[in-house]
CSV table of C-alpha atoms in Angstrom, one decimal:
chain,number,residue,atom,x,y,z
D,230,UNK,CA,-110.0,231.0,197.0
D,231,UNK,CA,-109.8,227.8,194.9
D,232,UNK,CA,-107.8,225.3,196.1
D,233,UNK,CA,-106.4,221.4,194.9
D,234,UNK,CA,-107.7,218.3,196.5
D,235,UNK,CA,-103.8,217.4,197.0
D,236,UNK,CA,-103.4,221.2,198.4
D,237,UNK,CA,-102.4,221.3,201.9
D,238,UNK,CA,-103.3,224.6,202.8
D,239,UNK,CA,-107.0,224.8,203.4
D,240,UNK,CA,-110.0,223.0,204.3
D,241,UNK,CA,-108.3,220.6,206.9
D,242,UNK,CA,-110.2,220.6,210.2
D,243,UNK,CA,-107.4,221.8,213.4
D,244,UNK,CA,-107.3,219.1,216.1
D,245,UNK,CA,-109.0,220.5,218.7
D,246,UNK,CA,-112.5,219.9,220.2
D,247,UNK,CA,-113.9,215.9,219.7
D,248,UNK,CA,-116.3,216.2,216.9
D,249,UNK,CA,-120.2,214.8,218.5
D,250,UNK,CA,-122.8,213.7,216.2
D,251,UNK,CA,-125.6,212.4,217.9
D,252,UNK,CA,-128.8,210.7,216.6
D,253,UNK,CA,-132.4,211.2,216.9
D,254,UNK,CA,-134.7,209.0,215.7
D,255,UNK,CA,-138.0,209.7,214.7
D,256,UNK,CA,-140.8,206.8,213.8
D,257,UNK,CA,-144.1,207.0,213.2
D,258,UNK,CA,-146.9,205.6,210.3
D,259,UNK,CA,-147.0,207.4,207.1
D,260,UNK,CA,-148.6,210.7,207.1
D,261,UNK,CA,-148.1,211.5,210.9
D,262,UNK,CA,-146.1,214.4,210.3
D,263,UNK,CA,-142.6,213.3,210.8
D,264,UNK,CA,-141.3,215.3,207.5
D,265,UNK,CA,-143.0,218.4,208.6
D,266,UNK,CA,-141.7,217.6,212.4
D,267,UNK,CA,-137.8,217.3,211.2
D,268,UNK,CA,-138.4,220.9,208.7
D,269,UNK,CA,-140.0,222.4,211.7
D,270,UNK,CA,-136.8,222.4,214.2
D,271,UNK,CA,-134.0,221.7,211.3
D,272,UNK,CA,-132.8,222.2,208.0
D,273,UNK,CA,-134.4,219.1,206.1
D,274,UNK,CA,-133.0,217.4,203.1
D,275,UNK,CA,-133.2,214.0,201.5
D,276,UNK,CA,-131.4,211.0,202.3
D,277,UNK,CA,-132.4,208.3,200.2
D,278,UNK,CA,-131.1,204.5,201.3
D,279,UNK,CA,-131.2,201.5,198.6
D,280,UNK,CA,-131.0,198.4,200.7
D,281,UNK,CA,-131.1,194.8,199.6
D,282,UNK,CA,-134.1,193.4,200.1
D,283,UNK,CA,-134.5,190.4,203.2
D,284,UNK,CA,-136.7,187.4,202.9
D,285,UNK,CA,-139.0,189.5,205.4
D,286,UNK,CA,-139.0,192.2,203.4
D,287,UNK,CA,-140.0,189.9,200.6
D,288,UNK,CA,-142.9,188.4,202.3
D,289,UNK,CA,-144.0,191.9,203.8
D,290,UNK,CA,-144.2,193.6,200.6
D,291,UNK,CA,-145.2,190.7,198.6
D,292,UNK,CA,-143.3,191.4,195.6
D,293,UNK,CA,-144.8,188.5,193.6
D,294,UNK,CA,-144.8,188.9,190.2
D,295,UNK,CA,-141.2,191.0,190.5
D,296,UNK,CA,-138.6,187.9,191.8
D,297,UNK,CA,-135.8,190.4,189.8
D,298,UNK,CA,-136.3,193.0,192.8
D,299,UNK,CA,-133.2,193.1,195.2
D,300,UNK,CA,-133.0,196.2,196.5
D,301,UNK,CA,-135.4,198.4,197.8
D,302,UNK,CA,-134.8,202.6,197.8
D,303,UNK,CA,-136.2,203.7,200.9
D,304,UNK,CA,-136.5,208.0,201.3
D,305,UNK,CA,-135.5,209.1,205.4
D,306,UNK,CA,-135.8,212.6,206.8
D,307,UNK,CA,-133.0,213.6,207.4
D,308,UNK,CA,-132.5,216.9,209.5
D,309,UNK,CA,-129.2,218.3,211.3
D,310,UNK,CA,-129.3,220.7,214.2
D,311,UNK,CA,-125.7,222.3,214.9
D,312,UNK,CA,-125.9,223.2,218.3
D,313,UNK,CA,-122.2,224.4,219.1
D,314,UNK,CA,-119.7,223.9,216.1
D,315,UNK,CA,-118.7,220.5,217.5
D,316,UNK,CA,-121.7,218.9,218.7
D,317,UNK,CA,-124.7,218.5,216.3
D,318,UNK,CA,-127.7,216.4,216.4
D,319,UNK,CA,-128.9,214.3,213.1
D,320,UNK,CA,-132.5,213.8,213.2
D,321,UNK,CA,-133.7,210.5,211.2
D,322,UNK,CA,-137.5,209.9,210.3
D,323,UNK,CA,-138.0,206.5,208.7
D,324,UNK,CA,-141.5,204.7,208.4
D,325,UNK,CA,-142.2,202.6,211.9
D,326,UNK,CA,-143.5,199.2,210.1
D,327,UNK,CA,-141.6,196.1,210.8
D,328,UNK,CA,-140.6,196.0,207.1
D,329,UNK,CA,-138.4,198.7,207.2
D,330,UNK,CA,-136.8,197.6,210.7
D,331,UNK,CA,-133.5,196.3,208.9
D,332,UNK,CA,-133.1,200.5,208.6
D,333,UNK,CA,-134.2,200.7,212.1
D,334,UNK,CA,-131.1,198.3,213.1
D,335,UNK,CA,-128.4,200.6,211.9
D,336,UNK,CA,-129.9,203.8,212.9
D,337,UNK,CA,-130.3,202.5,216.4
D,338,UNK,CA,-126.5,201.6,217.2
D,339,UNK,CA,-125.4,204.5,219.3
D,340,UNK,CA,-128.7,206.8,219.1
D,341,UNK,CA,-129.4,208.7,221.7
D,342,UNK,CA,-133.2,207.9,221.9
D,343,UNK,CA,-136.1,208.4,220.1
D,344,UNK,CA,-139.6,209.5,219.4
D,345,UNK,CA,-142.8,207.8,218.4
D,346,UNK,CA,-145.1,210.7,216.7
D,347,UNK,CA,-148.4,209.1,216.4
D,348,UNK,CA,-151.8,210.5,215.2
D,349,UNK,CA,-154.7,209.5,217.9
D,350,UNK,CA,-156.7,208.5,214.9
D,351,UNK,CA,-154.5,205.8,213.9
D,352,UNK,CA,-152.8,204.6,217.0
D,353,UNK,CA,-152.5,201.1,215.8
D,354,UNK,CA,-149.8,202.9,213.7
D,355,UNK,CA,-147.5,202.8,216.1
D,356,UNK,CA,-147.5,199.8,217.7
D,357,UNK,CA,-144.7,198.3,215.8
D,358,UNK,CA,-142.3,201.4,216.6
D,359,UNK,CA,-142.7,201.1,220.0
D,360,UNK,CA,-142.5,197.3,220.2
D,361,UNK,CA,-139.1,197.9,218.6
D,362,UNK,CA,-138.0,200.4,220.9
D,363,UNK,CA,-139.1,198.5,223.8
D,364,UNK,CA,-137.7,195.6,222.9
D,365,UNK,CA,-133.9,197.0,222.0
D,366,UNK,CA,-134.2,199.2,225.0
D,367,UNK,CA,-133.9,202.8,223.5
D,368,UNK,CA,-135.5,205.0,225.7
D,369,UNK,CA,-138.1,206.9,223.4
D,370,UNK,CA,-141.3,209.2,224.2
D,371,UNK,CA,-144.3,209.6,222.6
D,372,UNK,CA,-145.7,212.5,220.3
D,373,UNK,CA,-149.4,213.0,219.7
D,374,UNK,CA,-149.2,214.8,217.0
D,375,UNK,CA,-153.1,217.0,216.8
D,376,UNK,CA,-154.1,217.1,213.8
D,377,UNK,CA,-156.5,219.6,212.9
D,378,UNK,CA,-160.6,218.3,213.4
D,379,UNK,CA,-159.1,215.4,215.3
D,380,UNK,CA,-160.3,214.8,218.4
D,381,UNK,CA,-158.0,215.2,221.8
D,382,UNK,CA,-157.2,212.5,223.7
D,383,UNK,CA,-155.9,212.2,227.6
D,384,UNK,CA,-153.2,211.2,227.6
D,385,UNK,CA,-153.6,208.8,230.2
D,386,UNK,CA,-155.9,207.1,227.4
D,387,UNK,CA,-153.6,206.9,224.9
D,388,UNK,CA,-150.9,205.6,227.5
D,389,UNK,CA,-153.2,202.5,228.5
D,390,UNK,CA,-154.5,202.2,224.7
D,391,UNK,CA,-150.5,201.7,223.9
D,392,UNK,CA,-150.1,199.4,227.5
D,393,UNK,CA,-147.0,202.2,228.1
D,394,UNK,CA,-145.4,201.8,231.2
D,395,UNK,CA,-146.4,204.8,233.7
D,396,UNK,CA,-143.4,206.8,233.6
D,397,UNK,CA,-143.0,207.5,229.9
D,398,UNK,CA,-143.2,210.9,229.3
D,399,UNK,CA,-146.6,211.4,226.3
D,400,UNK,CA,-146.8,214.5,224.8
D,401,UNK,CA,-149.3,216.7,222.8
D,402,UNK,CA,-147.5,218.3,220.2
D,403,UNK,CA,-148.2,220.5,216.6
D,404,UNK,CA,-145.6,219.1,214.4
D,405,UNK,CA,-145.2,222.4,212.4
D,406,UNK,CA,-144.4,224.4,214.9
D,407,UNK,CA,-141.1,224.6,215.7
D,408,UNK,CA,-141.7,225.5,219.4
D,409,UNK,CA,-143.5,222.4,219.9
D,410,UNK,CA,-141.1,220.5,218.0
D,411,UNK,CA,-138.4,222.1,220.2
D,412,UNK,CA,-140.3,221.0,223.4
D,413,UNK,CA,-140.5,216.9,222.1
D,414,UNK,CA,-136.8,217.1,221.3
D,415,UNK,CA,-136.4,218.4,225.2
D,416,UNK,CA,-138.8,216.1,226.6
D,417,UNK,CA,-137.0,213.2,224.9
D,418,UNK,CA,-133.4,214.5,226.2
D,419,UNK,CA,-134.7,215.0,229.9
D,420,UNK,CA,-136.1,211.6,229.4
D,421,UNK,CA,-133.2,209.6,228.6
D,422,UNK,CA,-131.3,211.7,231.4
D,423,UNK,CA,-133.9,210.6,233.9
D,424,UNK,CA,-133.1,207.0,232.8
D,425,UNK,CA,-129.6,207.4,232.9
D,426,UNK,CA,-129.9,207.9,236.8
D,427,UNK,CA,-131.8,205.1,237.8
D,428,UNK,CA,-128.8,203.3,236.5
D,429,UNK,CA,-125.8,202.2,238.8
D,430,UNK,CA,-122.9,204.3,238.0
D,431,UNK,CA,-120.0,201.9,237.1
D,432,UNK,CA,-116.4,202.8,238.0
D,433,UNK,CA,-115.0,205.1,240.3
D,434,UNK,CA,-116.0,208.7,240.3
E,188,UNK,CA,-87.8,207.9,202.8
E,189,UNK,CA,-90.1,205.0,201.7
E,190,UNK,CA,-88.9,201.7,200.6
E,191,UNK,CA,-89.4,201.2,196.6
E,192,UNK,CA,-91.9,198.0,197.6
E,193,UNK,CA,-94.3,200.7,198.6
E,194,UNK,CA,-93.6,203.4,195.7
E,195,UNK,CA,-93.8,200.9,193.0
E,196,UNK,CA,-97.2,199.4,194.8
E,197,UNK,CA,-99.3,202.1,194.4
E,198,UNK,CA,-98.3,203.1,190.7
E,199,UNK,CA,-98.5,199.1,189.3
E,200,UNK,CA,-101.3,198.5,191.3
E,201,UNK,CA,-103.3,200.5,188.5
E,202,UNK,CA,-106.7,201.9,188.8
E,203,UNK,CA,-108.7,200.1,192.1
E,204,UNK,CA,-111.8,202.1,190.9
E,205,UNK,CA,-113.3,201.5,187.6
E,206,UNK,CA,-114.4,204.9,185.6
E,207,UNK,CA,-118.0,205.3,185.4
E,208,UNK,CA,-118.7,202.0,186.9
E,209,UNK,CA,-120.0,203.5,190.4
E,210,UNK,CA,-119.7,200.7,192.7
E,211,UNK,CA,-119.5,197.7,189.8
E,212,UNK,CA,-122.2,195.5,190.9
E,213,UNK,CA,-121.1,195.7,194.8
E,214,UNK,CA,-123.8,196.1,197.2
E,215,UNK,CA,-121.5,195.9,200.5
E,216,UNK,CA,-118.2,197.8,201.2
E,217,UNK,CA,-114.8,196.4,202.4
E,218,UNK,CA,-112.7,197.2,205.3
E,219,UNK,CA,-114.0,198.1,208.3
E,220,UNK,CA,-118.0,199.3,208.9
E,221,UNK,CA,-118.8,202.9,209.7
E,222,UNK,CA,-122.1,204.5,210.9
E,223,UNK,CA,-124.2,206.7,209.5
E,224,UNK,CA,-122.6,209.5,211.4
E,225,UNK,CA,-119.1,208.9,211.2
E,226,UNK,CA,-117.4,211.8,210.5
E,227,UNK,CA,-115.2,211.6,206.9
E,228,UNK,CA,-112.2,213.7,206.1
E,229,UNK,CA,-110.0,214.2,203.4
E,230,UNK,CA,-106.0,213.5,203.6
E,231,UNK,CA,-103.5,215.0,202.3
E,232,UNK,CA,-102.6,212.3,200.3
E,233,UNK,CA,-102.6,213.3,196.8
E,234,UNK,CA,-105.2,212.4,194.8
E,235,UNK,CA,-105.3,211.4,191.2
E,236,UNK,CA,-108.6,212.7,190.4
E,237,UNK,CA,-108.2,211.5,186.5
E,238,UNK,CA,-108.4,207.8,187.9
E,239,UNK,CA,-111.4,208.0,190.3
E,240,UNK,CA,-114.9,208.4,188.5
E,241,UNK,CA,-117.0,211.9,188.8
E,242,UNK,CA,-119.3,210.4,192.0
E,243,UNK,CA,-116.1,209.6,194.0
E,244,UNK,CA,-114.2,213.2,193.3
E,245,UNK,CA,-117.3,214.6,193.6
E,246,UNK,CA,-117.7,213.2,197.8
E,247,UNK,CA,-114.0,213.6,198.0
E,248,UNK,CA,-114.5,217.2,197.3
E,249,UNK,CA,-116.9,217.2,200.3
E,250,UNK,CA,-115.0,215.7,202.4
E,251,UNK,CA,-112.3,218.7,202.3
E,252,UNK,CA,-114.2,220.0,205.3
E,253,UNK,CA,-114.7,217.5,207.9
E,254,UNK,CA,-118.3,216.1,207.0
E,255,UNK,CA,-120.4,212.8,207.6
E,256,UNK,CA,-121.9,209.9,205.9
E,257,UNK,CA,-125.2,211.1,206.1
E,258,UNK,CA,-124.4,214.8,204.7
E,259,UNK,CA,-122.4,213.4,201.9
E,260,UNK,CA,-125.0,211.0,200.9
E,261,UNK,CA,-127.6,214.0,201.2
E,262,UNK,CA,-125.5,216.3,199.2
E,263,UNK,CA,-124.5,214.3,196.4
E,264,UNK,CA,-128.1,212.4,196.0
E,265,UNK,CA,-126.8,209.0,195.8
E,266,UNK,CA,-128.0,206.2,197.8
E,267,UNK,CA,-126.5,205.4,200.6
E,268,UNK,CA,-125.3,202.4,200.1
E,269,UNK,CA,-123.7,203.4,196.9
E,270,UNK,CA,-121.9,206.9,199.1
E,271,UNK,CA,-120.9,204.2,201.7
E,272,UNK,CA,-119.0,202.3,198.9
E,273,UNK,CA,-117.3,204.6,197.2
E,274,UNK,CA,-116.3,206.2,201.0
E,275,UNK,CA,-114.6,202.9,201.3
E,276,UNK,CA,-112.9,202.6,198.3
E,277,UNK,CA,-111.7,206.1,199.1
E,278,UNK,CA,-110.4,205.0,201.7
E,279,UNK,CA,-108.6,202.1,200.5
E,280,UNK,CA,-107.1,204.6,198.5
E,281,UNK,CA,-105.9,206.2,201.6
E,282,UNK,CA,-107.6,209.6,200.2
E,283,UNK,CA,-110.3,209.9,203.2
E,284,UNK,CA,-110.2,208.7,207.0
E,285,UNK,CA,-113.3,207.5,208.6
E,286,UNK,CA,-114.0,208.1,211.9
E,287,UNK,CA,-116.4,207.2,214.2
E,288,UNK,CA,-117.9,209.4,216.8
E,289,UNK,CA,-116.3,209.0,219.7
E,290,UNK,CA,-120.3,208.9,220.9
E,291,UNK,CA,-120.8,206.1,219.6
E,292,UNK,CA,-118.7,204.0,220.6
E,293,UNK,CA,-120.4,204.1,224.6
E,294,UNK,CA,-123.2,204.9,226.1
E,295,UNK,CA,-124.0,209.1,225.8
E,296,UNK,CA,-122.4,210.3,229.1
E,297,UNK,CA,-124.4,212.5,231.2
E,298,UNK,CA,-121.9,215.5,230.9
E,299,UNK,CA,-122.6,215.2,226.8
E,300,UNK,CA,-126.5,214.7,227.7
E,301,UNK,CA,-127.0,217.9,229.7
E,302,UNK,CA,-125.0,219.8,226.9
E,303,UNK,CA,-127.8,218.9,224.1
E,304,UNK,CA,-130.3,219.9,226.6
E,305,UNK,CA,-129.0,223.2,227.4
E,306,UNK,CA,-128.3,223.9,223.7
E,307,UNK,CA,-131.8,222.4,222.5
E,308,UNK,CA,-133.4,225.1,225.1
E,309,UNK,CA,-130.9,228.0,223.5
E,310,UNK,CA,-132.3,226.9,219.6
């Protein structure tokens, strides 16, 4: 059935359950698999931002030579997992360097948490993801993802190589599979509940 | 039945979006701010699709089924900020409401938190 944009008779949601979307973000260094994490547990499509470029921006990518650029088109993975018809996660992968943190600031309002996928061969990668998420206090995990030929940390290393404090879950993880993918998603969700309990509750039960 | 004031304001008022012109040099919205989830819906206000340019009939066709920011901006292929503009100028139009989740507007209860886990483990 084809219906007008002015037609009342179809396409109107009924007032019933309270829509949730609930946000997931994903950082990590280019190349560390956060496409291929997103399209392993979700449908993924593009979501392109243009965004006016800051003076740190300016400095960071050193743009001399093109003063006439404003604006900056960044690409995000973008995937959405319905879980029940009125609660769905959104999934957003955006680069983890301090340039791109004025994305990071929006994406953050509200999120539920987030994941720092990593690559043990470039840890150093990370640093600036989780020095963002520490510093805004959004509960996040990390994600080894293990690359194929690359060797296999402890974890425990990789905890005192990032100076992470002792309770924050690290996980092993093969970004392809969506299993594994699955299990960072749950790890990162039984995290932030785990949080959530330390806290005082407020009000009157 | 509505005073003429409001009738007349609407039809004098003349075109608020400019044909073809997508968000005429504008790199932030008016009105009020909305996240990247925020859920958009269409009215039922009637819609002069002649007078709104093909990117902004083509999100308000999307948003016929209740939608968000981010899947509109990923199904039409725009930039962001340019989906984010024309959503407000929709809505200054008073063809699509924007509404935020009420998630976001506190901290993700418990109750909500053990729901994503349970339906994360049933994927």
């Amino acid at each position: 059935m084809d219906y007008g944009l002015s037609d009342p008779a179809g396409g109107y949601p009924k007032r019933s359950a309270q829509y949730r979307a609930i946000k997931i973000l994903l950082a990590g260094g280019f190349g560390v698999g956060k496409t291929t994490l997103v399209g392993a547990v979700s449908e993924i499509r593009p979501l392109r931002t243009e965004e006016p470029l800051t003076e740190d921006s300016f400095r960071a990518d050193r743009t001399a030579g093109v003063e006439g650029k404003t604006t900056t088109t960044v690409a995000m993975d973008f995937g959405r997992i319905s879980l029940r018809s009125d609660l769905v996660l959104y999934l957003f992968g955006t680069p983890g360097q301090q340039r791109f943190w004025f994305m990071w600031d929006e994406l953050a309002i509200g999120a539920l948490g987030a994941v720092v996928l990593a690559d043990t061969r470039r840890l150093a990668d990370s640093f600036p993801a989780i020095d963002y998420f520490e510093r805004r206090e959004i509960p996040f995990i990390v994600a080894l993802n293990c690359f194929d030929g690359a060797r296999r940390y402890d974890a425990e290393d990789v905890r005192t190589a990032l100076d992470l404090e002792p309770d924050l879950p690290i996980i092993l993880c093969d970004a392809r599979s969506r299993d594994s993918a699955k299990h960072v998603l749950i790890t990162l969700v039984e995290h932030v509940l785990e949080t959530a309990s330390e806290e005082p509750v407020s009000g009157i039960a | 039945m509505p005073s003429h004031d409001e009738r007349w304001l609407d039809a004098e008022a003349g075109p608020v979006v400019r044909p073809y012109a997508l968000t005429g040099g504008r790199t932030r919205h008016a009105g009020e701010s909305f996240d990247l989830v925020a859920t958009v819906t269409a009215t039922r206000a009637f819609a002069d699709l002649a007078a709104l340019a093909p990117e902004h009939v083509s999100v308000l066709r999307l948003a016929r089924a209740r939608t968000t920011v981010a899947d509109i901006a990923s199904e039409v292929d725009l930039p962001l900020g340019v989906v984010r503009i024309i959503l407000a100028d929709l809505r200054e139009l008073g063809l699509v409401a924007i509404r935020t989740p009420v998630v976001m507007a506190e901290r993700i209860d418990k109750h909500t938190l053990r729901e994503v886990l349970n339906g994360l483990r049933a994927l």
